[in-house]
PDB file of C-alpha atoms in Angstrom:
ATOM      1  CA  MET N  16      58.175   5.245  15.672  1.00  0.00           C
ATOM      2  CA  SER N  17      58.245   5.486  19.490  1.00  0.00           C
ATOM      3  CA  TYR N  18      55.527   7.474  21.145  1.00  0.00           C
ATOM      4  CA  GLN N  19      55.857  10.298  23.611  1.00  0.00           C
ATOM      5  CA  ALA N  20      56.160   9.529  27.303  1.00  0.00           C
ATOM      6  CA  CYS N  21      53.371  10.930  29.467  1.00  0.00           C
ATOM      7  CA  GLU N  22      55.928  13.018  31.333  1.00  0.00           C
ATOM      8  CA  ILE N  23      59.403  14.407  30.521  1.00  0.00           C
ATOM      9  CA  THR N  24      61.880  16.214  32.751  1.00  0.00           C
ATOM     10  CA  THR N  25      61.360  19.916  33.348  1.00  0.00           C
ATOM     11  CA  GLN N  26      64.799  20.577  31.843  1.00  0.00           C
ATOM     12  CA  ALA N  27      63.831  18.768  28.639  1.00  0.00           C
ATOM     13  CA  ALA N  28      60.557  20.664  28.449  1.00  0.00           C
ATOM     14  CA  ILE N  29      62.357  24.020  28.827  1.00  0.00           C
ATOM     15  CA  ALA N  30      64.881  23.049  26.155  1.00  0.00           C
ATOM     16  CA  GLN N  31      62.065  22.133  23.740  1.00  0.00           C
ATOM     17  CA  SER N  32      59.785  25.107  24.549  1.00  0.00           C
ATOM     18  CA  THR N  33      60.782  27.421  21.681  1.00  0.00           C
ATOM     19  CA  GLU N  34      60.443  24.597  19.142  1.00  0.00           C
ATOM     20  CA  VAL N  35      57.066  23.614  20.585  1.00  0.00           C
ATOM     21  CA  ALA N  36      55.845  27.248  20.517  1.00  0.00           C
ATOM     22  CA  ARG N  37      56.730  27.470  16.835  1.00  0.00           C
ATOM     23  CA  ALA N  38      54.925  24.194  16.169  1.00  0.00           C
ATOM     24  CA  LEU N  39      51.819  25.506  17.917  1.00  0.00           C
ATOM     25  CA  LEU N  40      51.992  28.678  15.815  1.00  0.00           C
ATOM     26  CA  ALA N  41      52.234  26.588  12.660  1.00  0.00           C
ATOM     27  CA  ILE N  42      49.095  24.681  13.653  1.00  0.00           C
ATOM     28  CA  ALA N  43      47.238  27.960  14.284  1.00  0.00           C
ATOM     29  CA  ARG N  44      48.377  29.250  10.884  1.00  0.00           C
ATOM     30  CA  ARG N  45      46.514  26.366   9.179  1.00  0.00           C
ATOM     31  CA  SER N  46      43.269  28.031  10.251  1.00  0.00           C
ATOM     32  CA  GLU N  47      43.339  31.223   8.170  1.00  0.00           C
ATOM     33  CA  GLY N  48      39.693  31.368   7.154  1.00  0.00           C
ATOM     34  CA  ALA N  49      36.951  33.668   8.443  1.00  0.00           C
ATOM     35  CA  HIS N  50      36.125  33.315  12.134  1.00  0.00           C
ATOM     36  CA  TRP N  51      32.713  34.470  13.295  1.00  0.00           C
ATOM     37  CA  PRO N  52      32.794  36.061  16.775  1.00  0.00           C
ATOM     38  CA  GLY N  53      31.794  33.598  19.472  1.00  0.00           C
ATOM     39  CA  GLN N  54      31.437  30.637  17.058  1.00  0.00           C
ATOM     40  CA  PRO N  55      34.201  28.072  17.764  1.00  0.00           C
ATOM     41  CA  ARG N  56      35.440  25.558  15.261  1.00  0.00           C
ATOM     42  CA  THR N  57      37.380  22.357  16.088  1.00  0.00           C
ATOM     43  CA  HIS N  58      39.702  20.484  13.771  1.00  0.00           C
ATOM     44  CA  ARG N  59      41.068  17.069  14.781  1.00  0.00           C
ATOM     45  CA  PHE N  60      44.273  15.603  13.332  1.00  0.00           C
ATOM     46  CA  ARG N  61      46.538  12.667  14.056  1.00  0.00           C
ATOM     47  CA  VAL N  62      49.924  13.245  15.738  1.00  0.00           C
ATOM     48  CA  SER N  63      52.243  10.389  14.936  1.00  0.00           C
ATOM     49  CA  THR N  64      54.658  10.987  17.842  1.00  0.00           C
ATOM     50  CA  ALA N  65      51.793  11.063  20.363  1.00  0.00           C
ATOM     51  CA  LYS N  66      50.015   8.128  18.698  1.00  0.00           C
ATOM     52  CA  THR N  67      46.680   9.832  19.237  1.00  0.00           C
ATOM     53  CA  TRP N  68      44.686  12.805  17.965  1.00  0.00           C
ATOM     54  CA  CYS N  69      45.147  16.499  18.653  1.00  0.00           C
ATOM     55  CA  TYR N  70      42.178  18.878  18.918  1.00  0.00           C
ATOM     56  CA  HIS N  71      42.562  22.450  17.574  1.00  0.00           C
ATOM     57  CA  THR N  72      39.745  24.750  18.570  1.00  0.00           C
ATOM     58  CA  VAL N  73      39.646  28.389  17.452  1.00  0.00           C
ATOM     59  CA  VAL N  74      37.301  31.184  18.430  1.00  0.00           C
ATOM     60  CA  ALA N  75      37.342  34.951  17.763  1.00  0.00           C
ATOM     61  CA  THR N  76      35.954  37.896  19.687  1.00  0.00           C
ATOM     62  CA  PRO N  77      36.086  41.676  19.144  1.00  0.00           C
ATOM     63  CA  ALA N  78      38.713  43.215  21.378  1.00  0.00           C
ATOM     64  CA  GLU N  79      41.235  46.030  21.836  1.00  0.00           C
ATOM     65  CA  PRO N  80      44.876  45.364  20.947  1.00  0.00           C
ATOM     66  CA  SER N  81      45.838  45.392  24.621  1.00  0.00           C
ATOM     67  CA  ALA N  82      43.712  42.257  25.146  1.00  0.00           C
ATOM     68  CA  LEU N  83      46.400  40.147  23.459  1.00  0.00           C
ATOM     69  CA  THR N  84      48.921  40.588  26.308  1.00  0.00           C
ATOM     70  CA  GLN N  85      46.225  40.336  28.935  1.00  0.00           C
ATOM     71  CA  ALA N  86      44.869  37.040  27.615  1.00  0.00           C
ATOM     72  CA  ALA N  87      48.323  35.486  27.273  1.00  0.00           C
ATOM     73  CA  ASP N  88      49.186  36.491  30.830  1.00  0.00           C
ATOM     74  CA  PHE N  89      45.974  34.925  32.127  1.00  0.00           C
ATOM     75  CA  PHE N  90      46.765  31.658  30.384  1.00  0.00           C
ATOM     76  CA  TYR N  91      50.334  31.688  31.741  1.00  0.00           C
ATOM     77  CA  ARG N  92      48.970  32.205  35.285  1.00  0.00           C
ATOM     78  CA  ALA N  93      45.917  29.975  34.811  1.00  0.00           C
ATOM     79  CA  ALA N  94      46.804  27.460  37.564  1.00  0.00           C
ATOM     80  CA  CYS N  95      47.256  30.303  40.099  1.00  0.00           C
ATOM     81  CA  LEU N  96      43.989  32.122  39.386  1.00  0.00           C
ATOM     82  CA  PRO N  97      41.156  31.945  41.914  1.00  0.00           C
ATOM     83  CA  ALA N  98      39.075  30.487  39.057  1.00  0.00           C
ATOM     84  CA  GLN N  99      39.289  30.053  35.321  1.00  0.00           C
ATOM     85  CA  PRO N 100      36.248  31.891  33.925  1.00  0.00           C
ATOM     86  CA  TRP N 101      36.529  29.991  30.606  1.00  0.00           C
ATOM     87  CA  TYR N 102      36.644  26.583  32.332  1.00  0.00           C
ATOM     88  CA  PRO N 103      34.479  26.201  35.472  1.00  0.00           C
ATOM     89  CA  GLN N 104      35.729  22.626  35.962  1.00  0.00           C
ATOM     90  CA  PHE N 105      38.946  24.090  37.383  1.00  0.00           C
ATOM     91  CA  LEU N 106      39.010  23.483  41.153  1.00  0.00           C
ATOM     92  CA  TYR N 107      42.387  24.821  42.389  1.00  0.00           C
ATOM     93  CA  GLY N 108      46.028  24.976  41.580  1.00  0.00           C
ATOM     94  CA  GLN N 109      49.435  26.496  42.224  1.00  0.00           C
ATOM     95  CA  GLY N 110      52.528  27.583  40.346  1.00  0.00           C
ATOM     96  CA  GLN N 111      56.226  28.096  40.909  1.00  0.00           C
ATOM     97  CA  ALA N 112      58.182  30.454  38.642  1.00  0.00           C
ATOM     98  CA  LEU N 113      61.360  28.850  37.359  1.00  0.00           C
ATOM     99  CA  THR N 114      63.030  31.680  35.422  1.00  0.00           C
ATOM    100  CA  GLU N 115      62.778  35.402  34.964  1.00  0.00           C
ATOM    101  CA  ALA N 116      61.491  36.551  31.595  1.00  0.00           C
ATOM    102  CA  ALA N 117      64.483  36.481  29.256  1.00  0.00           C
ATOM    103  CA  GLY N 118      64.897  36.133  25.535  1.00  0.00           C
ATOM    104  CA  GLY N 119      61.146  36.509  25.021  1.00  0.00           C
ATOM    105  CA  MET N 120      60.384  33.448  27.148  1.00  0.00           C
ATOM    106  CA  ARG N 121      59.355  32.699  30.741  1.00  0.00           C
ATOM    107  CA  HIS N 122      58.700  29.370  32.413  1.00  0.00           C
ATOM    108  CA  GLN N 123      56.551  28.221  35.312  1.00  0.00           C
ATOM    109  CA  LEU N 124      55.973  24.843  36.983  1.00  0.00           C
ATOM    110  CA  THR N 125      52.236  24.406  37.672  1.00  0.00           C
ATOM    111  CA  LEU N 126      49.749  21.967  39.166  1.00  0.00           C
ATOM    112  CA  GLY N 127      46.053  22.299  38.283  1.00  0.00           C
ATOM    113  CA  VAL N 128      43.157  20.155  39.540  1.00  0.00           C
ATOM    114  CA  PHE N 129      39.927  19.780  37.569  1.00  0.00           C
ATOM    115  CA  ASP N 130      36.508  18.173  38.040  1.00  0.00           C
ATOM    116  CA  VAL N 131      35.917  16.444  34.708  1.00  0.00           C
ATOM    117  CA  GLY N 132      32.811  14.615  35.741  1.00  0.00           C
ATOM    118  CA  LEU N 133      34.510  11.392  36.836  1.00  0.00           C
ATOM    119  CA  ILE N 134      34.664   9.903  40.339  1.00  0.00           C
ATOM    120  CA  LYS N 135      37.888  11.716  41.224  1.00  0.00           C
ATOM    121  CA  PRO N 136      39.326  14.992  39.975  1.00  0.00           C
ATOM    122  CA  ARG N 137      42.186  15.022  37.471  1.00  0.00           C
ATOM    123  CA  ALA N 138      45.471  16.755  38.221  1.00  0.00           C
ATOM    124  CA  TYR N 139      47.895  18.099  35.601  1.00  0.00           C
ATOM    125  CA  ARG N 140      51.495  18.891  36.540  1.00  0.00           C
ATOM    126  CA  GLN N 141      52.996  20.915  33.727  1.00  0.00           C
ATOM    127  CA  LEU N 142      55.720  23.232  32.572  1.00  0.00           C
ATOM    128  CA  VAL N 143      54.007  26.388  31.242  1.00  0.00           C
ATOM    129  CA  SER N 144      56.176  28.359  28.819  1.00  0.00           C
ATOM    130  CA  HIS N 145      55.122  31.796  27.618  1.00  0.00           C
ATOM    131  CA  CYS N 146      56.796  32.794  24.337  1.00  0.00           C
ATOM    132  CA  MET N 147      56.240  36.509  23.859  1.00  0.00           C
ATOM    133  CA  ASP N 148      58.078  37.184  20.602  1.00  0.00           C
ATOM    134  CA  VAL N 149      57.304  34.197  18.395  1.00  0.00           C
ATOM    135  CA  ALA N 150      55.666  36.509  15.835  1.00  0.00           C
ATOM    136  CA  SER N 151      54.146  39.966  15.594  1.00  0.00           C
ATOM    137  CA  SER N 152      50.656  40.296  17.094  1.00  0.00           C
ATOM    138  CA  VAL N 153      50.943  36.757  18.453  1.00  0.00           C
ATOM    139  CA  GLN N 154      51.761  35.230  21.795  1.00  0.00           C
ATOM    140  CA  VAL N 155      52.037  31.524  22.580  1.00  0.00           C
ATOM    141  CA  VAL N 156      51.684  29.582  25.838  1.00  0.00           C
ATOM    142  CA  ALA N 157      53.028  26.024  25.564  1.00  0.00           C
ATOM    143  CA  LEU N 158      52.160  23.233  28.055  1.00  0.00           C
ATOM    144  CA  ARG N 159      53.870  19.895  28.746  1.00  0.00           C
ATOM    145  CA  SER N 160      53.455  17.353  31.515  1.00  0.00           C
ATOM    146  CA  VAL N 161      56.621  17.009  33.543  1.00  0.00           C
ATOM    147  CA  MET N 162      58.081  14.830  36.300  1.00  0.00           C
ATOM    148  CA  ASP N 163      59.037  17.283  39.016  1.00  0.00           C
ATOM    149  CA  ASP N 164      58.450  16.607  42.734  1.00  0.00           C
ATOM    150  CA  ARG N 165      58.699  20.291  43.624  1.00  0.00           C
ATOM    151  CA  LEU N 166      54.954  20.166  43.119  1.00  0.00           C
ATOM    152  CA  ARG N 167      53.590  16.865  44.442  1.00  0.00           C
ATOM    153  CA  TRP N 168      50.438  15.158  43.303  1.00  0.00           C
ATOM    154  CA  PRO N 169      47.515  16.094  45.565  1.00  0.00           C
ATOM    155  CA  THR N 170      45.704  13.349  47.474  1.00  0.00           C
ATOM    156  CA  GLY N 171      42.334  12.411  46.079  1.00  0.00           C
ATOM    157  CA  ALA N 172      43.171  13.362  42.467  1.00  0.00           C
ATOM    158  CA  VAL N 173      44.239  11.182  39.548  1.00  0.00           C
ATOM    159  CA  PRO N 174      47.290  12.238  37.496  1.00  0.00           C
ATOM    160  CA  ALA N 175      46.479  13.219  33.903  1.00  0.00           C
ATOM    161  CA  TYR N 176      48.789  14.288  31.143  1.00  0.00           C
ATOM    162  CA  ALA N 177      49.317  16.581  28.185  1.00  0.00           C
ATOM    163  CA  LEU N 178      51.550  15.702  25.225  1.00  0.00           C
ATOM    164  CA  ASP N 179      53.087  17.840  22.455  1.00  0.00           C
ATOM    165  CA  PRO N 180      51.502  19.745  20.878  1.00  0.00           C
ATOM    166  CA  THR N 181      49.418  21.345  23.660  1.00  0.00           C
ATOM    167  CA  GLY N 182      49.043  25.041  24.332  1.00  0.00           C
ATOM    168  CA  ASP N 183      47.358  28.322  23.488  1.00  0.00           C
ATOM    169  CA  VAL N 184      48.034  30.653  20.619  1.00  0.00           C
ATOM    170  CA  LEU N 185      46.656  34.184  20.990  1.00  0.00           C
ATOM    171  CA  GLU N 186      46.477  36.269  17.855  1.00  0.00           C
ATOM    172  CA  TYR N 187      45.216  39.825  17.275  1.00  0.00           C
ATOM    173  CA  ARG N 188      43.824  40.285  13.766  1.00  0.00           C
ATOM    174  CA  ASN N 189      41.462  42.859  12.211  1.00  0.00           C
ATOM    175  CA  GLY N 190      40.054  44.111  15.514  1.00  0.00           C
ATOM    176  CA  HIS N 191      39.566  40.628  16.869  1.00  0.00           C
ATOM    177  CA  LEU N 192      41.389  38.487  19.355  1.00  0.00           C
ATOM    178  CA  LEU N 193      41.647  34.856  18.266  1.00  0.00           C
ATOM    179  CA  TRP N 194      42.233  31.992  20.653  1.00  0.00           C
ATOM    180  CA  HIS N 195      43.666  28.768  19.290  1.00  0.00           C
ATOM    181  CA  HIS N 196      43.351  26.079  21.924  1.00  0.00           C
ATOM    182  CA  ILE N 197      45.498  23.097  20.919  1.00  0.00           C
ATOM    183  CA  CYS N 198      45.202  20.003  23.072  1.00  0.00           C
ATOM    184  CA  THR N 199      46.787  16.543  22.848  1.00  0.00           C
ATOM    185  CA  THR N 200      46.071  14.090  25.665  1.00  0.00           C
ATOM    186  CA  PRO N 201      46.811  10.324  25.935  1.00  0.00           C
ATOM    187  CA  GLY N 202      43.725   9.515  27.996  1.00  0.00           C
ATOM    188  CA  ALA N 203      41.632  10.548  31.003  1.00  0.00           C
ATOM    189  CA  GLY N 204      43.235   8.422  33.707  1.00  0.00           C
ATOM    190  CA  VAL N 205      40.474   5.856  33.587  1.00  0.00           C
ATOM    191  CA  LEU N 206      42.853   2.886  33.100  1.00  0.00           C
ATOM    192  CA  PRO N 207      46.557   2.284  33.664  1.00  0.00           C
ATOM    193  CA  MET N 208      48.825   3.088  30.737  1.00  0.00           C
ATOM    194  CA  PRO N 209      48.975   1.941  27.940  1.00  0.00           C
ATOM    195  CA  PHE N 210      45.355   0.760  28.242  1.00  0.00           C
ATOM    196  CA  ASP N 211      44.130   4.326  28.866  1.00  0.00           C
ATOM    197  CA  ARG N 212      45.690   5.444  25.604  1.00  0.00           C
ATOM    198  CA  TRP N 213      44.108   2.518  23.750  1.00  0.00           C
ATOM    199  CA  LEU N 214      40.714   3.313  25.200  1.00  0.00           C
ATOM    200  CA  ILE N 215      40.750   7.014  24.260  1.00  0.00           C
ATOM    201  CA  ASN N 216      42.070   6.132  20.798  1.00  0.00           C
ATOM    202  CA  ALA N 217      39.190   3.710  20.251  1.00  0.00           C
ATOM    203  CA  VAL N 218      36.675   6.353  21.348  1.00  0.00           C
ATOM    204  CA  ARG N 219      38.212   8.927  19.012  1.00  0.00           C
ATOM    205  CA  PHE N 220      38.662   6.518  16.076  1.00  0.00           C
ATOM    206  CA  LEU N 221      35.018   5.485  16.277  1.00  0.00           C
ATOM    207  CA  GLY N 222      33.867   9.084  16.304  1.00  0.00           C
ATOM    208  CA  LEU N 223      32.442   8.830  19.820  1.00  0.00           C
ATOM    209  CA  ASP N 224      34.286  11.965  20.938  1.00  0.00           C
ATOM    210  CA  ARG N 225      31.306  14.334  20.805  1.00  0.00           C
ATOM    211  CA  ALA N 226      31.553  15.027  24.558  1.00  0.00           C
ATOM    212  CA  GLU N 227      35.201  15.980  24.159  1.00  0.00           C
ATOM    213  CA  ARG N 228      34.431  18.334  21.278  1.00  0.00           C
ATOM    214  CA  ASN N 229      31.490  19.843  23.153  1.00  0.00           C
ATOM    215  CA  THR N 230      33.798  20.572  26.076  1.00  0.00           C
ATOM    216  CA  TYR N 231      36.194  22.482  23.812  1.00  0.00           C
ATOM    217  CA  HIS N 232      33.330  24.462  22.281  1.00  0.00           C
ATOM    218  CA  ALA N 233      31.820  25.377  25.663  1.00  0.00           C
ATOM    219  CA  GLU N 234      35.260  26.449  26.875  1.00  0.00           C
ATOM    220  CA  ALA N 235      35.788  28.619  23.744  1.00  0.00           C
ATOM    221  CA  ARG N 236      32.413  30.293  24.039  1.00  0.00           C
ATOM    222  CA  ALA N 237      32.960  31.062  27.724  1.00  0.00           C
ATOM    223  CA  TRP N 238      36.361  32.492  26.941  1.00  0.00           C
ATOM    224  CA  ALA N 239      34.966  34.752  24.177  1.00  0.00           C
ATOM    225  CA  ASN N 240      32.252  36.049  26.554  1.00  0.00           C
ATOM    226  CA  TRP N 241      34.827  36.656  29.275  1.00  0.00           C
ATOM    227  CA  VAL N 242      37.078  38.676  26.954  1.00  0.00           C
ATOM    228  CA  SER N 243      34.074  40.665  25.748  1.00  0.00           C
ATOM    229  CA  ALA N 244      33.224  41.456  29.368  1.00  0.00           C
ATOM    230  CA  GLY N 245      36.682  42.935  29.860  1.00  0.00           C
ATOM    231  CA  PHE N 246      38.265  39.929  31.681  1.00  0.00           C
ATOM    232  CA  ASN N 247      35.951  40.457  34.616  1.00  0.00           C
ATOM    233  CA  MET N 248      36.734  38.148  37.504  1.00  0.00           C
ATOM    234  CA  SER N 249      33.469  38.403  39.383  1.00  0.00           C
ATOM    235  CA  SER N 250      33.038  37.633  43.061  1.00  0.00           C
ATOM    236  CA  GLU N 251      31.197  34.428  42.085  1.00  0.00           C
ATOM    237  CA  LEU N 252      34.415  32.939  40.773  1.00  0.00           C
ATOM    238  CA  HIS N 253      36.469  31.509  43.609  1.00  0.00           C
ATOM    239  CA  ASN N 254      38.529  28.556  44.704  1.00  0.00           C
ATOM    240  CA  THR N 255      36.956  25.753  46.667  1.00  0.00           C
ATOM    241  CA  GLN N 256      40.162  24.529  48.253  1.00  0.00           C
ATOM    242  CA  GLY N 257      43.922  24.619  48.041  1.00  0.00           C
ATOM    243  CA  VAL N 258      46.619  22.084  47.445  1.00  0.00           C
TER     244      VAL N 258
END
């Protein structure tokens, strides 16, 4: 079986967005057990088309029903925020709306730059698709790396990529807002492809992925605290530069 390319066209990503949103929801539905507020859990599983592992992290926090739409909108606009309170490694970003909301779906081309503790920041150029009517009390934001020069790679940052399935499922259940963060990446841009994919696969296969899991857990805890604080964007959260 052939594996996914690191990037696909924006048109292809849009065409696949509803199918991907449903796949993300199906992954979230596998985690139907009790979720203790603020205590994230991560499940790793192999994705044959990506030829690597996907990480599914879920966390719950008490919230009002209106938090569902707010949280989904923040994830849709994440690259354009002054900061991402749940992920302080975010440096800066930008977005370009591609379509008006129609048929329960809206799309945006984004570029986000992150300090992941390596020599150079990593940049993700993605189509972000917000599916608002995939199911009752659920909203899905799907992400896919795309080749689209309307947003050019910034100087001083290394391109990084997200494969299917990658995205965020927000679910309101029993007075709690659940965040399912589903992430599939082919590497960290340390080596040229396909060697980067082989390196990350070796790390994951050998169980040396604790740092990766810890990152997802820290992100989930920060998100739960942020929702509990009413989505407060404090004055301490700000961009350091622009594209």
